[in-house]
Short mmCIF file of C-alpha atoms in Angstrom, two decimals:
data_model
loop_
_atom_site.label_atom_id
_atom_site.label_comp_id
_atom_site.label_asym_id
_atom_site.label_seq_id
_atom_site.Cartn_x
_atom_site.Cartn_y
_atom_site.Cartn_z
CA MET A 1 -16.19 9.79 -36.55
CA ARG A 2 -12.71 10.23 -38.15
CA PHE A 3 -12.18 13.30 -36.21
CA ILE A 4 -13.07 11.56 -32.94
CA ASN A 5 -10.96 8.53 -33.60
CA VAL A 6 -7.37 10.76 -34.92
CA PHE A 7 -8.40 12.90 -31.78
CA THR A 8 -8.99 9.99 -29.63
CA VAL A 9 -5.61 8.14 -30.79
CA ALA A 10 -3.67 11.01 -30.31
CA VAL A 11 -4.84 11.67 -26.40
CA LEU A 12 -4.51 8.36 -25.95
CA ALA A 13 -1.03 7.73 -26.86
CA PHE A 14 0.07 11.08 -25.13
CA MET A 15 -1.24 9.70 -22.35
CA ILE A 16 0.45 6.46 -22.46
CA ALA A 17 3.53 7.77 -23.38
CA SER A 18 3.59 10.23 -20.40
CA CYS A 19 2.93 7.04 -18.42
CA MET A 20 5.78 5.32 -19.68
CA ASP A 21 8.20 8.23 -18.93
CA LYS A 22 6.91 8.24 -15.37
CA LYS A 23 7.84 4.50 -14.79
CA GLU A 24 11.30 3.99 -16.92
CA ALA A 25 13.33 4.74 -14.01
CA PRO A 26 16.83 5.22 -15.56
CA ALA A 27 19.63 2.49 -14.70
CA ILE A 28 22.60 4.52 -12.97
CA ARG A 29 25.92 3.37 -13.15
CA PRO A 30 26.73 3.74 -9.41
CA PHE A 31 29.32 6.28 -8.54
CA ALA A 32 32.22 4.28 -7.95
CA PHE A 33 35.41 6.78 -7.46
CA ASN A 34 35.23 8.57 -3.71
CA ASP A 35 37.87 11.46 -4.19
CA SER A 36 38.47 12.28 -0.46
CA GLY A 37 38.57 16.11 -1.12
CA MET A 38 41.26 15.81 -4.41
CA ARG A 39 40.52 17.46 -7.02
CA VAL A 40 40.92 16.79 -10.47
CA ILE A 41 44.18 17.94 -11.83
CA THR A 42 43.56 16.83 -16.09
CA THR A 43 41.57 14.05 -18.05
CA VAL A 44 43.29 11.72 -20.54
CA ILE A 45 41.55 9.48 -23.55
CA ASN A 46 42.67 6.84 -24.37
CA GLU A 47 41.21 5.68 -28.00
CA LYS A 48 42.79 2.30 -28.32
CA ASP A 49 41.80 0.91 -25.50
CA ASN A 50 38.71 2.68 -24.81
CA GLU A 51 39.49 4.18 -21.54
CA VAL A 52 39.24 7.93 -20.13
CA ALA A 53 41.09 8.78 -16.77
CA MET A 54 41.08 11.42 -14.21
CA LEU A 55 44.07 12.54 -12.54
CA TYR A 56 43.22 13.72 -9.39
CA GLY A 57 45.58 15.34 -6.98
CA ASN A 58 45.82 16.80 -3.32
CA LYS A 59 46.55 20.61 -2.90
CA ALA A 60 49.83 19.77 -2.44
CA ALA A 61 50.16 18.02 -6.03
CA PHE A 62 48.60 21.09 -7.08
CA ASP A 63 50.99 23.49 -5.40
CA ASN A 64 54.10 21.27 -6.38
CA ARG A 65 54.28 18.18 -7.62
CA SER A 66 57.52 16.90 -5.94
CA GLN A 67 57.18 17.87 -2.79
CA PRO A 68 56.82 14.74 -0.29
CA GLU A 69 52.69 15.83 0.74
CA ALA A 70 52.24 15.70 -2.56
CA LEU A 71 49.68 12.46 -3.18
CA PHE A 72 48.14 11.76 -6.60
CA LYS A 73 45.17 9.24 -8.03
CA LEU A 74 45.18 8.26 -11.40
CA VAL A 75 41.49 7.05 -11.73
CA THR A 76 40.93 4.74 -15.17
CA TYR A 77 37.10 4.15 -16.44
CA ARG A 78 36.19 2.19 -19.42
CA GLU A 79 35.06 4.35 -21.98
CA GLN A 80 31.18 3.49 -22.92
CA ASP A 81 28.50 4.76 -25.69
CA ASN A 82 26.42 7.43 -23.72
CA LYS A 83 22.87 6.61 -23.85
CA PHE A 84 21.76 9.92 -24.13
CA TRP A 85 23.56 11.10 -27.11
CA PHE A 86 24.65 10.06 -29.64
CA GLY A 87 27.91 11.72 -30.55
CA SER A 88 29.90 10.55 -27.47
CA TYR A 89 31.55 8.20 -25.23
CA ILE A 90 30.98 8.71 -21.28
CA ASN A 91 32.95 6.83 -18.32
CA GLY A 92 31.48 3.31 -17.82
CA GLU A 93 33.45 0.27 -15.41
CA LEU A 94 36.07 1.73 -12.78
CA LEU A 95 38.91 -0.07 -13.75
CA ARG A 96 41.55 0.60 -11.81
CA VAL A 97 43.14 3.53 -9.29
CA GLU A 98 46.89 3.97 -9.42
CA THR A 99 48.42 5.86 -6.49
CA VAL A 100 51.53 8.02 -6.56
CA ASN A 101 52.36 9.12 -3.53
CA MET A 102 55.48 11.59 -2.77
CA GLN A 103 56.36 11.02 0.03
CA PRO A 104 59.13 8.27 0.17
CA THR A 105 60.73 11.00 -1.30
CA ALA A 106 61.42 13.16 1.76
CA SER A 107 63.86 10.29 2.21
CA GLY A 108 65.34 9.92 -0.49
CA GLN A 109 63.72 7.13 -1.75
CA ALA A 110 61.31 7.39 -5.11
CA PRO A 111 57.19 7.51 -4.63
CA ALA A 112 55.53 4.91 -3.26
CA TYR A 113 53.24 3.52 -6.51
CA SER A 114 50.19 1.09 -6.02
CA VAL A 115 47.64 0.39 -8.50
CA ASP A 116 43.94 -0.93 -6.99
CA VAL A 117 42.15 -3.12 -10.05
CA TYR A 118 38.61 -2.95 -10.44
CA ASN A 119 37.01 -4.85 -13.37
CA GLN A 120 39.37 -6.14 -15.43
CA PRO A 121 40.64 -9.32 -14.39
CA ALA A 122 43.26 -9.99 -17.40
CA PHE A 123 44.86 -6.53 -16.29
CA ARG A 124 49.10 -6.33 -16.45
CA PRO A 125 50.47 -4.25 -13.73
CA ALA A 126 52.66 -2.23 -15.80
CA ASP A 127 56.33 -0.83 -14.27
CA ALA A 128 56.04 1.29 -11.68
CA ALA A 129 58.36 3.73 -12.48
CA ALA A 130 56.77 3.98 -15.45
CA ARG A 131 53.77 4.83 -14.43
CA THR A 132 54.65 6.78 -11.39
CA ASN A 133 56.73 9.40 -14.08
CA PHE A 134 52.87 9.14 -16.56
CA ILE A 135 51.21 10.18 -13.47
CA GLN A 136 53.60 12.91 -12.26
CA THR A 137 54.09 14.89 -15.61
CA LEU A 138 50.59 14.75 -17.23
CA ASP A 139 49.60 18.82 -17.82
CA ARG A 140 47.25 20.53 -15.77
CA ALA A 141 44.07 21.42 -17.82
CA TRP A 142 42.80 24.55 -17.38
CA TYR A 143 39.71 25.57 -15.08
CA PRO A 144 39.31 28.91 -14.40
CA CYS A 145 39.37 28.66 -10.85
CA ASP A 146 42.65 27.59 -10.50
CA PRO A 147 44.96 27.82 -8.38
CA TYR A 148 43.27 24.90 -5.52
CA MET B 1 -44.42 14.44 -35.58
CA LYS B 2 -42.37 16.54 -32.99
CA ILE B 3 -39.38 14.00 -33.05
CA SER B 4 -39.62 14.07 -36.29
CA ASN B 5 -39.36 17.71 -36.42
CA ARG B 6 -36.82 17.58 -33.83
CA LEU B 7 -34.12 15.23 -36.33
CA LYS B 8 -34.62 17.31 -39.00
CA ILE B 9 -33.39 20.70 -37.25
CA ILE B 10 -30.92 18.86 -35.61
CA SER B 11 -29.67 16.47 -39.01
CA VAL B 12 -29.46 20.71 -40.91
CA SER B 13 -27.37 21.86 -38.20
CA ALA B 14 -24.94 19.25 -37.95
CA GLY B 15 -25.25 19.68 -41.70
CA ILE B 16 -24.20 22.52 -42.12
CA VAL B 17 -21.62 22.42 -38.94
CA LEU B 18 -20.16 19.69 -40.97
CA ALA B 19 -20.22 21.08 -44.75
CA VAL B 20 -18.40 24.98 -43.07
CA THR B 21 -15.68 22.40 -40.86
CA ALA B 22 -14.99 20.36 -44.22
CA VAL B 23 -15.03 24.71 -46.26
CA LEU B 24 -12.69 25.71 -42.81
CA SER B 25 -10.27 21.95 -43.55
CA PHE B 26 -9.74 23.15 -46.92
CA THR B 27 -9.39 26.27 -47.27
CA THR B 28 -8.02 27.78 -44.05
CA LYS B 29 -4.54 28.67 -44.08
CA VAL B 30 -1.83 27.99 -41.40
CA VAL B 31 1.00 29.37 -42.65
CA ASP B 32 2.89 30.29 -45.04
CA ASN B 33 5.29 28.24 -47.37
CA LEU B 34 8.30 31.16 -47.54
CA PRO B 35 10.80 30.21 -50.15
CA VAL B 36 13.45 27.27 -50.40
CA THR B 37 16.64 28.96 -50.45
CA GLY B 38 18.93 25.90 -49.37
CA ASP B 39 18.28 22.20 -48.75
CA LEU B 40 20.09 19.94 -46.89
CA GLU B 41 22.32 17.56 -49.39
CA ALA B 42 22.49 14.30 -48.27
CA PRO B 43 22.02 10.42 -49.98
CA ALA B 44 18.54 9.59 -51.21
CA ALA B 45 18.22 7.12 -48.25
CA VAL B 46 19.01 9.73 -45.36
CA LYS B 47 16.93 12.61 -47.06
CA GLU B 48 13.92 10.31 -47.35
CA ILE B 49 14.07 9.95 -43.89
CA PHE B 50 14.16 13.50 -42.58
CA VAL B 51 12.05 14.97 -45.12
CA ARG B 52 9.02 12.59 -44.45
CA ALA B 53 9.68 12.49 -40.41
CA CYS B 54 11.23 16.47 -39.92
CA TYR B 55 10.19 18.74 -42.86
CA PRO B 56 6.53 19.21 -42.24
CA CYS B 57 7.05 21.14 -39.30
CA HIS B 58 11.00 22.08 -39.80
CA SER B 59 10.91 23.29 -43.66
CA ASN B 60 8.87 26.00 -45.72
CA THR B 61 7.38 22.79 -47.45
CA ALA B 62 4.23 21.94 -45.22
CA ASN B 63 1.82 20.08 -46.44
CA LEU B 64 -0.62 19.41 -44.06
CA LYS B 65 -3.64 17.29 -43.82
CA TRP B 66 -7.36 18.38 -43.67
CA PHE B 67 -7.38 17.78 -39.90
CA ASP B 68 -4.52 20.05 -39.27
CA LYS B 69 -6.73 22.76 -40.53
CA LEU B 70 -10.00 21.92 -38.41
CA PRO B 71 -10.60 24.83 -36.19
CA GLY B 72 -8.92 25.11 -32.73
CA VAL B 73 -6.51 22.67 -34.39
CA ALA B 74 -4.84 24.76 -37.07
CA SER B 75 -3.72 27.58 -34.51
CA MET B 76 -1.51 24.61 -32.49
CA VAL B 77 -0.12 23.45 -35.91
CA ARG B 78 0.79 26.76 -37.20
CA SER B 79 2.49 27.42 -33.59
CA ASP B 80 4.18 23.93 -33.56
CA ILE B 81 6.10 25.41 -37.23
CA LEU B 82 6.94 28.50 -36.40
CA THR B 83 8.54 27.20 -33.46
CA ALA B 84 10.24 24.60 -35.32
CA ARG B 85 11.08 26.46 -38.34
CA LYS B 86 12.76 28.07 -35.97
CA HIS B 87 14.84 26.07 -34.03
CA LEU B 88 15.50 24.73 -37.23
CA ASN B 89 14.98 24.87 -40.82
CA PHE B 90 16.19 22.64 -43.86
CA SER B 91 14.49 24.96 -46.29
CA GLU B 92 17.19 27.49 -45.40
CA TRP B 93 19.96 24.94 -44.72
CA ASP B 94 22.19 27.48 -46.52
CA LYS B 95 21.98 30.17 -43.72
CA LEU B 96 23.43 27.93 -41.61
CA ALA B 97 27.21 27.61 -41.17
CA PRO B 98 28.90 23.89 -41.78
CA ALA B 99 29.66 23.11 -38.42
CA ALA B 100 26.19 24.32 -37.19
CA ARG B 101 24.51 22.04 -40.36
CA GLU B 102 26.58 18.75 -38.40
CA ALA B 103 25.63 19.70 -34.83
CA ALA B 104 22.10 19.95 -36.33
CA LEU B 105 22.13 16.93 -37.63
CA TRP B 106 23.56 14.98 -34.75
CA GLU B 107 20.98 16.96 -32.95
CA ALA B 108 18.05 16.17 -35.14
CA TYR B 109 18.71 11.90 -34.91
CA ASN B 110 19.57 12.12 -31.31
CA MET B 111 15.57 13.68 -30.63
CA ILE B 112 14.51 11.16 -33.32
CA ASN B 113 15.88 8.42 -31.44
CA SER B 114 14.50 9.43 -28.02
CA GLY B 115 10.99 9.74 -28.70
CA THR B 116 11.01 13.18 -28.40
CA MET B 117 10.56 14.29 -31.99
CA PRO B 118 8.46 13.95 -34.11
CA LEU B 119 6.40 15.26 -31.45
CA PRO B 120 4.90 12.34 -30.07
CA SER B 121 1.24 14.00 -30.09
CA TYR B 122 1.67 15.00 -34.27
CA ALA B 123 3.26 11.39 -34.91
CA ALA B 124 0.09 9.35 -33.79
CA VAL B 125 -2.06 11.44 -36.13
CA HIS B 126 0.34 11.34 -38.79
CA SER B 127 1.76 7.41 -39.20
CA ALA B 128 4.28 8.22 -41.95
CA ALA B 129 6.18 10.56 -40.12
CA ALA B 130 6.90 7.51 -37.65
CA VAL B 131 11.25 6.57 -37.84
CA SER B 132 11.80 2.33 -37.74
CA ALA B 133 14.47 1.58 -36.58
CA ALA B 134 15.88 0.23 -39.81
CA GLU B 135 15.73 4.05 -40.64
CA LEU B 136 18.05 5.22 -37.86
CA THR B 137 20.45 2.35 -38.11
CA THR B 138 20.80 4.20 -41.56
CA LEU B 139 20.71 7.54 -40.01
CA ARG B 140 23.51 6.55 -37.56
CA ASN B 141 26.01 5.21 -40.04
CA TYR B 142 25.38 8.31 -42.18
CA LEU B 143 26.85 10.50 -39.04
CA LEU B 144 29.24 8.14 -38.15
CA THR B 145 30.97 8.74 -42.18
CA LYS B 146 30.71 12.11 -40.05
CA ARG B 147 32.75 11.23 -37.38
CA LYS B 148 35.34 13.75 -36.21
CA THR B 149 38.79 13.00 -34.96
CA VAL B 150 41.68 14.41 -33.48
CA THR B 151 44.00 16.12 -35.47
CA ALA B 152 45.01 19.48 -32.43
CA VAL B 153 48.63 18.37 -31.62
CA LYS B 154 49.58 19.09 -28.00
CA GLN B 155 52.46 20.82 -26.70
CA ASP B 156 55.26 18.41 -24.79
CA THR B 157 54.89 19.79 -22.02
CA VAL B 158 51.96 23.17 -21.08
CA GLN B 159 52.80 25.62 -17.95
CA GLN B 160 49.48 26.64 -17.27
CA ALA B 161 49.00 30.49 -15.48
CA ALA B 162 47.18 30.96 -12.35
CA THR B 163 43.71 32.63 -13.17
CA THR B 164 41.85 35.66 -12.01
CA LEU B 165 38.30 35.59 -11.63
CA PRO B 166 36.59 38.81 -12.86
CA ASN B 167 35.70 40.78 -10.21
CA PRO B 168 31.98 40.91 -10.04
CA LEU B 169 31.81 37.36 -11.23
CA PRO B 170 29.51 37.20 -14.51
CA THR B 171 26.04 36.50 -14.55
CA SER B 172 24.20 35.11 -17.54
CA LEU B 173 20.58 36.52 -18.50
CA THR B 174 19.19 33.92 -16.69
CA GLY B 175 19.96 35.42 -13.65
CA ILE B 176 22.99 32.83 -12.83
CA GLN B 177 25.77 33.69 -11.62
CA PHE B 178 29.50 31.78 -12.04
CA MET B 179 30.44 30.02 -9.40
CA PRO B 180 33.52 29.01 -8.57
CA GLU B 181 33.05 26.95 -6.28
CA PHE B 182 32.34 23.90 -8.63
CA ARG B 183 35.52 23.17 -8.20
CA GLN B 184 35.19 21.62 -4.93
CA TRP B 185 32.09 19.47 -6.05
CA GLU B 186 32.28 15.91 -7.21
CA VAL B 187 32.85 14.70 -10.34
CA MET B 188 29.62 13.65 -11.83
CA SER B 189 30.93 12.13 -14.97
CA THR B 190 33.34 13.02 -17.76
CA THR B 191 32.49 12.51 -22.02
CA SER B 192 34.36 12.47 -25.27
CA ARG B 193 32.47 13.71 -28.05
CA PHE B 194 33.25 12.72 -31.53
CA ASP B 195 30.34 14.68 -33.16
CA ASN B 196 32.67 17.76 -32.59
CA THR B 197 36.14 17.49 -30.87
CA THR B 198 35.59 18.46 -27.28
CA MET B 199 36.07 16.82 -24.03
CA ARG B 200 34.17 17.77 -20.83
CA VAL B 201 34.18 17.08 -17.26
CA MET B 202 30.79 17.59 -15.52
CA TYR B 203 30.26 18.29 -11.42
CA ALA B 204 27.22 17.64 -9.43
CA ASN B 205 27.05 20.23 -6.47
CA PRO B 206 26.33 18.14 -3.20
CA ILE B 207 22.70 18.60 -3.64
CA ALA B 208 22.11 17.18 -7.10
CA MET B 209 25.03 14.47 -6.18
CA LYS B 210 22.68 13.06 -3.46
CA ALA B 211 20.15 13.09 -5.89
CA ILE B 212 21.91 10.88 -8.01
CA ARG B 213 22.88 9.03 -5.40
CA GLU B 214 19.34 8.19 -4.43
CA LYS B 215 17.62 7.63 -7.64
CA GLN B 216 15.45 10.62 -7.07
CA ILE B 217 16.09 12.71 -10.58
CA LYS B 218 12.01 12.59 -11.83
CA PRO B 219 12.19 14.84 -11.43
CA TRP B 220 15.48 16.62 -10.01
CA PRO B 221 15.38 18.66 -6.69
CA ASP B 222 15.38 22.65 -6.70
CA GLY B 223 18.81 23.22 -5.78
CA ALA B 224 20.52 20.81 -8.12
CA VAL B 225 23.03 22.60 -9.50
CA ILE B 226 25.50 20.39 -12.70
CA ALA B 227 28.68 22.48 -14.10
CA LYS B 228 30.22 21.16 -17.55
CA VAL B 229 33.64 22.53 -18.45
CA VAL B 230 34.16 22.15 -22.12
CA TRP B 231 37.70 22.37 -23.89
CA ASP B 232 38.93 21.23 -27.62
CA LYS B 233 40.96 17.93 -27.75
CA GLU B 234 44.79 17.75 -28.16
CA ARG B 235 46.65 14.39 -28.91
CA ASP B 236 49.83 14.05 -27.88
CA LYS B 237 52.98 12.09 -29.79
CA ASP B 238 51.85 8.59 -28.05
CA GLY B 239 48.21 9.12 -29.08
CA TYR B 240 46.87 10.24 -25.69
CA ILE B 241 44.24 12.58 -26.00
CA HIS B 242 44.01 16.08 -23.46
CA PRO B 243 42.52 19.40 -22.69
CA GLY B 244 43.74 21.80 -24.87
CA GLN B 245 41.92 24.82 -25.72
CA PHE B 246 39.16 25.85 -22.58
CA GLN B 247 35.96 26.77 -24.52
CA ASN B 248 33.41 27.13 -21.78
CA VAL B 249 31.89 26.53 -18.27
CA GLN B 250 27.96 26.21 -18.38
CA PHE B 251 25.40 25.45 -15.32
CA MET B 252 22.52 23.60 -15.22
CA VAL B 253 20.70 25.41 -11.98
CA ARG B 254 17.46 23.21 -10.85
CA ASP B 255 14.09 25.43 -10.24
CA ALA B 256 11.36 24.32 -11.02
CA GLU B 257 9.25 27.39 -10.40
CA ARG B 258 11.73 30.40 -11.63
CA TYR B 259 12.62 27.69 -14.68
CA LYS B 260 9.39 26.60 -15.59
CA SER B 261 9.49 27.36 -19.37
CA THR B 262 12.56 25.62 -19.83
CA ASP B 263 11.40 22.12 -18.30
CA GLY B 264 12.34 23.58 -14.35
CA TRP B 265 16.17 23.85 -15.41
CA GLY B 266 18.32 27.36 -15.78
CA TYR B 267 20.77 27.85 -17.76
CA ALA B 268 23.73 29.29 -18.61
CA LYS B 269 27.06 29.42 -20.43
CA PHE B 270 30.05 31.49 -20.17
CA GLU B 271 32.75 31.61 -22.73
CA THR B 272 36.21 31.74 -23.55
CA LYS B 273 38.82 32.63 -20.70
CA ALA B 274 37.10 35.88 -20.06
CA LEU B 275 33.99 33.60 -18.68
CA LYS B 276 31.68 36.09 -20.90
CA PRO B 277 27.72 35.13 -20.57
CA THR B 278 26.06 34.71 -23.63
CA THR B 279 24.13 37.25 -24.72
CA THR B 280 20.76 35.65 -25.60
CA LEU B 281 18.14 34.36 -23.86
CA LEU B 282 17.50 31.78 -27.27
CA VAL B 283 20.38 29.84 -26.17
CA ALA B 284 19.08 28.60 -22.81
CA GLN B 285 15.81 28.02 -24.72
CA SER B 286 17.66 26.27 -27.63
CA CYS B 287 19.31 24.28 -24.71
CA ALA B 288 16.27 23.84 -23.11
CA SER B 289 14.98 22.46 -26.00
CA CYS B 290 17.64 19.87 -27.04
CA HIS B 291 17.41 18.39 -23.21
CA LYS B 292 14.61 17.21 -23.65
CA ALA B 293 15.86 14.45 -25.20
CA ALA B 294 16.90 13.39 -21.56
CA ALA B 295 13.59 13.66 -20.48
CA LYS B 296 14.75 9.30 -19.19
CA THR B 297 16.95 11.09 -17.08
CA GLY B 298 14.88 13.85 -15.75
CA GLY B 299 16.85 16.34 -18.71
CA ILE B 300 20.43 15.58 -17.79
CA PHE B 301 22.00 13.86 -20.85
CA ASP B 302 25.72 13.04 -18.76
CA LEU B 303 24.75 10.43 -16.60
CA SER B 304 26.69 7.04 -16.68
CA THR B 305 24.31 4.06 -17.39
CA LEU B 306 24.83 0.24 -16.84
CA ASN B 307 24.44 -1.06 -20.18
#
């Protein structure tokens, strides 16, 4: 009798676990940034502020960062715990997208810098020239399939 | 009279069956317990949890219950134990390199935390194997003492030379050829590991990205591919962390039929700048085993969630 009980419990537990597994839909964060065909140049982690940023660039940005056709977007996310792996942080909420457009340099002007802020009401923009310099001088990560 | 005889026969038969079963369940040897050559060294409270929840299968100290030795059950138990020991054997802890030992502990925690281990069918009949929420906290706090910090220093300016892909493109033992086109796919996520010192960027091909957007990932559609690029971290003088030395590119290819034995995913890993494919199928088995902990997202760990 105990034999039957033990295995009935096991089979029922397995069935319940299977059903729960199927019903429990993961709450995946909506994809927040459209790269519009730009590629990732590098990734920067700011541990102090719990942020991770991905620098995207167009083809011109990969070829020569200073040319007027170059366009950069630094996309910053809040880091959060990876729910499925303790020991890892993952990109969470989108915080801001900073854009550096080199077009004005064709007429001798400074690159155009702008920032779109999301989910970060207390954000205060930093000096545009300093941010442009930071973005422009981030080194490219080594990818096996580059150049562009 | 006839009924009484029948009852007698049934009773005697049942008695014989019970007696044989009882004898078998107390005398059957399910697995050999080989010598313990090395053992986990951890604080008593931590070790007690691993010993209770993991050692029955993941060590050479299997102490089986009578019902584990029943005819029909014993062969399943034997198979589970041999598979478990092959993956991780706490009694042969000395055979693992220090980094592999720590990786095993993080993995063990994540397998327990996800409910993948102890196997639900095992836990259902071995109540002592259950790990409570308080015990999970004990394990987490212990692992946090092993958290890695980045010490590698980034040089001021690094110029990356143009790369040349091997020709022909390398192919893994699982039949997956390196896919340079992943660079044109959308980014799925980026992770920063503190159980080691790597950072990663994950890409999803159009089929996989569509499945993510439409929340159709249980199961993922055939043709979905995830690429993961792994670097060591480096810290610059201002404290920012950057991708340093390139480690590898990994692919997960969804083909439910072809990769049935690894839960529908084919695994491939191309290491170093030479993109050398891993040379053993055990790696794919090991990937699949670990990815069971991400069953809630169809086997994919690195999806950002609303939490």
